[in-house]
Short mmCIF file of C-alpha atoms in Angstrom, two decimals:
data_model
loop_
_atom_site.label_atom_id
_atom_site.label_comp_id
_atom_site.label_asym_id
_atom_site.label_seq_id
_atom_site.Cartn_x
_atom_site.Cartn_y
_atom_site.Cartn_z
CA MET A 1 -11.54 -20.42 -89.82
CA GLY A 2 -11.31 -18.62 -86.42
CA ARG A 3 -12.67 -20.20 -83.10
CA VAL A 4 -15.44 -18.51 -81.49
CA ILE A 5 -15.50 -18.70 -77.69
CA SER A 6 -17.90 -17.26 -75.43
CA ILE A 7 -17.45 -16.73 -71.57
CA SER A 8 -20.68 -17.27 -70.05
CA ASN A 9 -22.64 -17.75 -66.61
CA GLN A 10 -25.94 -16.21 -65.65
CA LYS A 11 -24.53 -15.59 -62.23
CA GLY A 12 -22.72 -11.93 -61.90
CA GLY A 13 -19.52 -11.72 -60.05
CA VAL A 14 -17.93 -15.22 -61.07
CA GLY A 15 -14.66 -13.73 -63.13
CA LYS A 16 -16.51 -13.80 -66.65
CA THR A 17 -15.13 -10.68 -67.56
CA THR A 18 -11.84 -11.15 -65.94
CA THR A 19 -11.54 -14.47 -67.91
CA ALA A 20 -12.55 -12.74 -71.23
CA ILE A 21 -10.01 -9.96 -70.77
CA ASN A 22 -7.01 -12.29 -69.60
CA LEU A 23 -7.70 -15.33 -71.79
CA SER A 24 -7.77 -12.77 -74.81
CA ALA A 25 -4.65 -11.36 -73.75
CA GLY A 26 -2.92 -14.51 -72.97
CA LEU A 27 -3.77 -16.26 -76.31
CA SER A 28 -2.45 -13.17 -77.84
CA LYS A 29 0.94 -13.25 -75.83
CA LEU A 30 1.00 -16.91 -76.99
CA GLY A 31 1.07 -15.69 -80.99
CA ARG A 32 -2.63 -15.90 -81.55
CA LYS A 33 -4.64 -13.26 -83.25
CA VAL A 34 -7.42 -12.28 -81.11
CA LEU A 35 -10.78 -10.50 -81.36
CA LEU A 36 -12.62 -9.69 -77.95
CA ILE A 37 -16.45 -8.76 -78.50
CA ASP A 38 -18.22 -7.17 -75.41
CA MET A 39 -21.74 -8.22 -75.42
CA ASP A 40 -22.32 -6.83 -71.61
CA PRO A 41 -23.88 -3.46 -71.91
CA GLN A 42 -21.67 -2.91 -68.63
CA GLY A 43 -18.66 -2.38 -70.71
CA ASN A 44 -16.38 -3.94 -68.37
CA ALA A 45 -14.36 -5.62 -71.07
CA GLY A 46 -13.10 -2.63 -72.81
CA ARG A 47 -12.38 -0.94 -69.32
CA GLY A 48 -10.17 -4.01 -68.82
CA PHE A 49 -8.09 -2.47 -71.52
CA GLY A 50 -7.98 0.89 -70.48
CA ILE A 51 -10.83 1.88 -72.83
CA ASP A 52 -13.19 4.96 -71.76
CA VAL A 53 -16.27 3.10 -72.86
CA THR A 54 -18.52 5.92 -72.02
CA GLY A 55 -17.36 7.96 -74.76
CA VAL A 56 -16.89 5.52 -77.46
CA LYS A 57 -19.24 6.15 -80.59
CA ASN A 58 -18.31 2.78 -82.37
CA THR A 59 -19.25 -0.18 -80.05
CA THR A 60 -20.90 -3.71 -80.30
CA VAL A 61 -24.02 -1.80 -81.29
CA GLU A 62 -22.39 -0.59 -84.52
CA LEU A 63 -21.05 -4.06 -85.17
CA LEU A 64 -24.66 -5.55 -84.69
CA LEU A 65 -25.77 -2.99 -87.18
CA GLY A 66 -23.03 -4.35 -89.84
CA HIS A 67 -20.49 -1.63 -89.61
CA ASP A 68 -16.90 -2.70 -90.89
CA LEU A 69 -14.73 -4.06 -88.20
CA GLY A 70 -12.24 -1.39 -89.01
CA LYS A 71 -14.58 1.37 -87.46
CA VAL A 72 -15.60 -0.55 -84.46
CA GLY A 73 -12.83 -2.41 -83.41
CA LEU A 74 -10.16 -0.84 -81.09
CA TYR A 75 -6.39 -2.14 -81.34
CA ASP A 76 -4.78 -2.37 -78.37
CA GLU A 77 -0.80 -1.94 -79.04
CA ALA A 78 0.46 -3.33 -75.90
CA THR A 79 -1.28 -6.68 -75.71
CA LYS A 80 -2.08 -6.78 -79.77
CA VAL A 81 -5.81 -7.58 -78.98
CA THR A 82 -8.38 -5.75 -80.82
CA ILE A 83 -11.59 -5.09 -78.89
CA VAL A 84 -15.13 -4.06 -79.90
CA PRO A 85 -16.24 -2.28 -76.65
CA SER A 86 -19.62 -2.19 -75.15
CA ASN A 87 -21.62 0.42 -73.07
CA LEU A 88 -25.08 1.03 -71.95
CA ARG A 89 -26.27 1.89 -75.83
CA LEU A 90 -26.41 -2.08 -76.12
CA ALA A 91 -29.05 -2.41 -73.49
CA SER A 92 -31.06 0.44 -75.07
CA TYR A 93 -30.33 -0.88 -78.56
CA TRP A 94 -31.45 -4.20 -78.05
CA ALA A 95 -34.68 -3.19 -76.29
CA SER A 96 -35.73 -0.75 -79.11
CA GLU A 97 -34.76 -2.42 -82.11
CA ALA A 98 -33.88 -6.30 -81.99
CA GLY A 99 -37.74 -6.91 -81.73
CA ASN A 100 -38.06 -5.91 -84.99
CA ILE A 101 -35.48 -8.26 -86.64
CA GLU A 102 -36.75 -11.33 -88.26
CA LYS A 103 -34.05 -13.57 -86.74
CA PRO A 104 -33.20 -11.71 -83.48
CA TYR A 105 -31.10 -14.87 -82.05
CA PHE A 106 -28.70 -14.70 -85.03
CA ILE A 107 -27.68 -11.04 -85.25
CA LEU A 108 -24.21 -11.52 -83.74
CA LYS A 109 -23.47 -14.69 -85.75
CA ASP A 110 -24.43 -13.02 -89.13
CA ALA A 111 -22.32 -9.79 -87.93
CA ILE A 112 -19.16 -11.84 -87.63
CA LYS A 113 -19.66 -14.50 -90.07
CA ASP A 114 -16.73 -12.68 -92.56
CA ILE A 115 -14.84 -11.35 -89.65
CA ARG A 116 -14.01 -14.57 -87.61
CA ASN A 117 -11.75 -15.58 -90.71
CA GLN A 118 -9.52 -12.76 -89.83
CA PHE A 119 -8.49 -13.83 -86.37
CA ASP A 120 -7.55 -17.31 -84.74
CA TYR A 121 -9.88 -16.42 -81.85
CA VAL A 122 -12.84 -14.49 -81.17
CA ILE A 123 -13.76 -14.35 -77.51
CA VAL A 124 -17.23 -13.14 -76.41
CA ASP A 125 -17.91 -11.53 -73.16
CA CYS A 126 -21.60 -12.28 -72.11
CA PRO A 127 -23.76 -10.41 -69.83
CA PRO A 128 -24.51 -12.16 -66.50
CA SER A 129 -27.94 -13.15 -67.67
CA LEU A 130 -29.89 -15.48 -69.81
CA GLY A 131 -31.48 -12.99 -72.38
CA LEU A 132 -31.22 -12.20 -75.87
CA LEU A 133 -27.51 -10.95 -75.61
CA ASN A 134 -26.51 -14.18 -74.22
CA ILE A 135 -28.54 -16.35 -76.26
CA ASN A 136 -26.98 -14.40 -79.47
CA ALA A 137 -23.42 -14.99 -77.94
CA LEU A 138 -23.87 -18.60 -77.82
CA VAL A 139 -25.37 -18.93 -80.95
CA ALA A 140 -22.55 -17.36 -82.79
CA SER A 141 -20.06 -19.27 -80.83
CA ASP A 142 -18.37 -22.74 -81.56
CA SER A 143 -17.90 -23.37 -77.75
CA VAL A 144 -18.50 -21.80 -74.39
CA ILE A 145 -16.33 -21.37 -71.47
CA ILE A 146 -18.18 -21.57 -67.67
CA PRO A 147 -16.42 -19.68 -64.95
CA VAL A 148 -17.43 -21.29 -61.82
CA GLN A 149 -16.76 -19.16 -58.53
CA CYS A 150 -15.64 -21.37 -55.63
CA GLU A 151 -18.54 -20.12 -53.30
CA TYR A 152 -22.31 -21.02 -52.26
CA PHE A 153 -24.77 -21.61 -54.85
CA ALA A 154 -22.19 -22.19 -57.39
CA MET A 155 -23.75 -25.42 -58.65
CA GLU A 156 -27.29 -23.84 -59.05
CA ALA A 157 -25.49 -21.34 -61.39
CA VAL A 158 -23.90 -24.02 -63.32
CA ALA A 159 -27.40 -25.94 -63.63
CA ALA A 160 -28.86 -22.83 -65.21
CA ILE A 161 -26.08 -22.17 -67.70
CA LEU A 162 -25.94 -26.03 -68.81
CA SER A 163 -29.79 -26.10 -69.25
CA SER A 164 -29.37 -22.69 -71.22
CA ILE A 165 -26.66 -24.22 -73.37
CA ALA A 166 -28.95 -27.37 -74.21
CA SER A 167 -31.61 -25.52 -75.12
CA ILE A 168 -29.45 -23.34 -77.54
CA GLN A 169 -28.05 -26.92 -78.84
CA ARG A 170 -31.82 -28.10 -79.50
CA ASN A 171 -32.99 -24.89 -80.97
CA TYR A 172 -30.19 -22.83 -82.69
CA ASN A 173 -26.82 -24.18 -82.59
CA PRO A 174 -26.59 -28.14 -82.61
CA ASP A 175 -22.76 -27.87 -82.82
CA LEU A 176 -22.31 -25.72 -79.64
CA LYS A 177 -19.68 -27.41 -77.44
CA ILE A 178 -18.72 -26.73 -73.92
CA GLU A 179 -15.04 -25.85 -73.94
CA GLY A 180 -14.59 -26.19 -70.14
CA LEU A 181 -15.68 -25.20 -66.83
CA LEU A 182 -13.07 -23.00 -65.10
CA LEU A 183 -12.88 -22.64 -61.30
CA THR A 184 -12.02 -18.97 -60.38
CA MET A 185 -11.41 -17.30 -57.19
CA TYR A 186 -10.05 -20.39 -55.60
CA ASP A 187 -8.60 -20.10 -51.94
CA SER A 188 -6.92 -23.33 -50.79
CA ARG A 189 -7.14 -22.09 -47.28
CA THR A 190 -10.74 -22.24 -47.17
CA LYS A 191 -12.87 -25.26 -46.74
CA LEU A 192 -15.72 -24.21 -48.84
CA ALA A 193 -13.46 -23.44 -51.78
CA THR A 194 -12.17 -27.10 -51.55
CA ASP A 195 -15.58 -28.73 -51.23
CA VAL A 196 -16.92 -26.66 -54.33
CA MET A 197 -13.95 -27.63 -56.26
CA THR A 198 -14.49 -31.49 -55.13
CA GLU A 199 -18.07 -31.27 -56.13
CA VAL A 200 -17.45 -29.70 -59.34
CA LYS A 201 -14.48 -32.13 -60.33
CA SER A 202 -16.69 -35.04 -59.46
CA LEU A 203 -19.83 -34.08 -61.40
CA PHE A 204 -17.92 -32.50 -64.45
CA LYS A 205 -14.43 -34.26 -64.63
CA GLU A 206 -14.48 -34.80 -68.45
CA THR A 207 -15.18 -30.90 -69.03
CA MET A 208 -13.13 -29.24 -66.45
CA PHE A 209 -9.89 -27.22 -67.20
CA HIS A 210 -6.89 -28.25 -65.28
CA SER A 211 -6.39 -24.62 -64.97
CA VAL A 212 -7.68 -23.10 -61.72
CA VAL A 213 -7.69 -19.32 -61.19
CA PRO A 214 -6.79 -18.40 -57.59
CA ARG A 215 -7.81 -15.55 -55.58
CA ASN A 216 -5.06 -12.99 -56.32
CA ILE A 217 -5.08 -9.28 -55.62
CA SER A 218 -2.67 -8.74 -58.60
CA VAL A 219 -5.91 -9.55 -60.70
CA ALA A 220 -8.15 -6.87 -59.16
CA GLU A 221 -5.39 -4.18 -59.22
CA ALA A 222 -4.78 -4.82 -62.99
CA ILE A 223 -8.51 -4.11 -63.65
CA ALA A 224 -8.08 -0.91 -61.64
CA MET A 225 -5.16 -0.04 -64.03
CA GLY A 226 -6.94 -0.77 -67.08
CA GLN A 227 -4.70 -3.78 -68.14
CA PRO A 228 -4.92 -7.27 -68.39
CA VAL A 229 -2.89 -8.94 -65.40
CA THR A 230 -1.20 -11.28 -68.12
CA TYR A 231 0.40 -7.95 -69.23
CA TRP A 232 0.66 -5.54 -66.20
CA ARG A 233 2.29 -8.66 -63.69
CA PRO A 234 2.80 -11.60 -66.05
CA SER A 235 4.53 -13.45 -63.00
CA ALA A 236 1.44 -13.10 -60.49
CA SER A 237 -0.34 -16.32 -59.94
CA GLY A 238 -3.47 -14.91 -61.65
CA SER A 239 -1.40 -14.27 -64.75
CA LEU A 240 0.10 -17.82 -64.38
CA ALA A 241 -3.24 -19.29 -64.25
CA TYR A 242 -4.65 -17.53 -67.44
CA PHE A 243 -1.60 -18.32 -69.34
CA ALA A 244 -2.28 -21.88 -68.46
CA LEU A 245 -5.65 -21.60 -69.48
CA ALA A 246 -4.60 -19.96 -72.83
CA ARG A 247 -2.51 -23.16 -73.48
CA GLU A 248 -5.29 -25.79 -72.62
CA VAL A 249 -7.57 -23.85 -74.94
CA ILE A 250 -4.81 -23.94 -77.77
CA ASP A 251 -4.38 -27.53 -77.02
CA HIS A 252 -8.01 -28.12 -78.01
CA GLU A 253 -7.41 -26.83 -81.35
#
């Protein structure tokens, strides 16, 4: 059965979607069959693969409504990743329909219960909030990766998502594990970044990934190009970091 891994942090701008995109592409490059589901109405995970999400008719909404993956999944020939893209329709769907469903926290889990067997990994990109969309992702997941940006207030964001995970474990998904905390946007030239790294490692040594994603212009350029950096510029420092992360995730199997 494929492993379902959410990429989650309530704080925006921490490299969550970038991690979802490049971990998916990295796992695929290493021979794994990967499905990426975008649970963020901003739709940036799809954009990271060059998908015009504003014009897409079949999205995460259709997946949640029970439509066949063959209709909603878009296969990226270059990276061999299957993507279920999202757009702003997801927010309006959630506002108007999800409240009428008997078990609103289990919608995604029910939608992928058969699909997950077709893949080695299902990666779920979560929105930067602790609302119903994020809860659905965590309820459906086996584990969660928490990106931590090396900046002020990093620990507050980590505390918030850990509290949310604990609540999910108590109430809905007792088997949910923390796959690991991932340091992102690390710049060894700044004292702040090194201080944050030291603090996070001292507190969460047992759950830290060895891989650290550096600040790297190639990562931003790849997103602008609509390609994962692991495909667009595989030798860039950002790519090497995400390949290392993918290997660590595989080692957890």
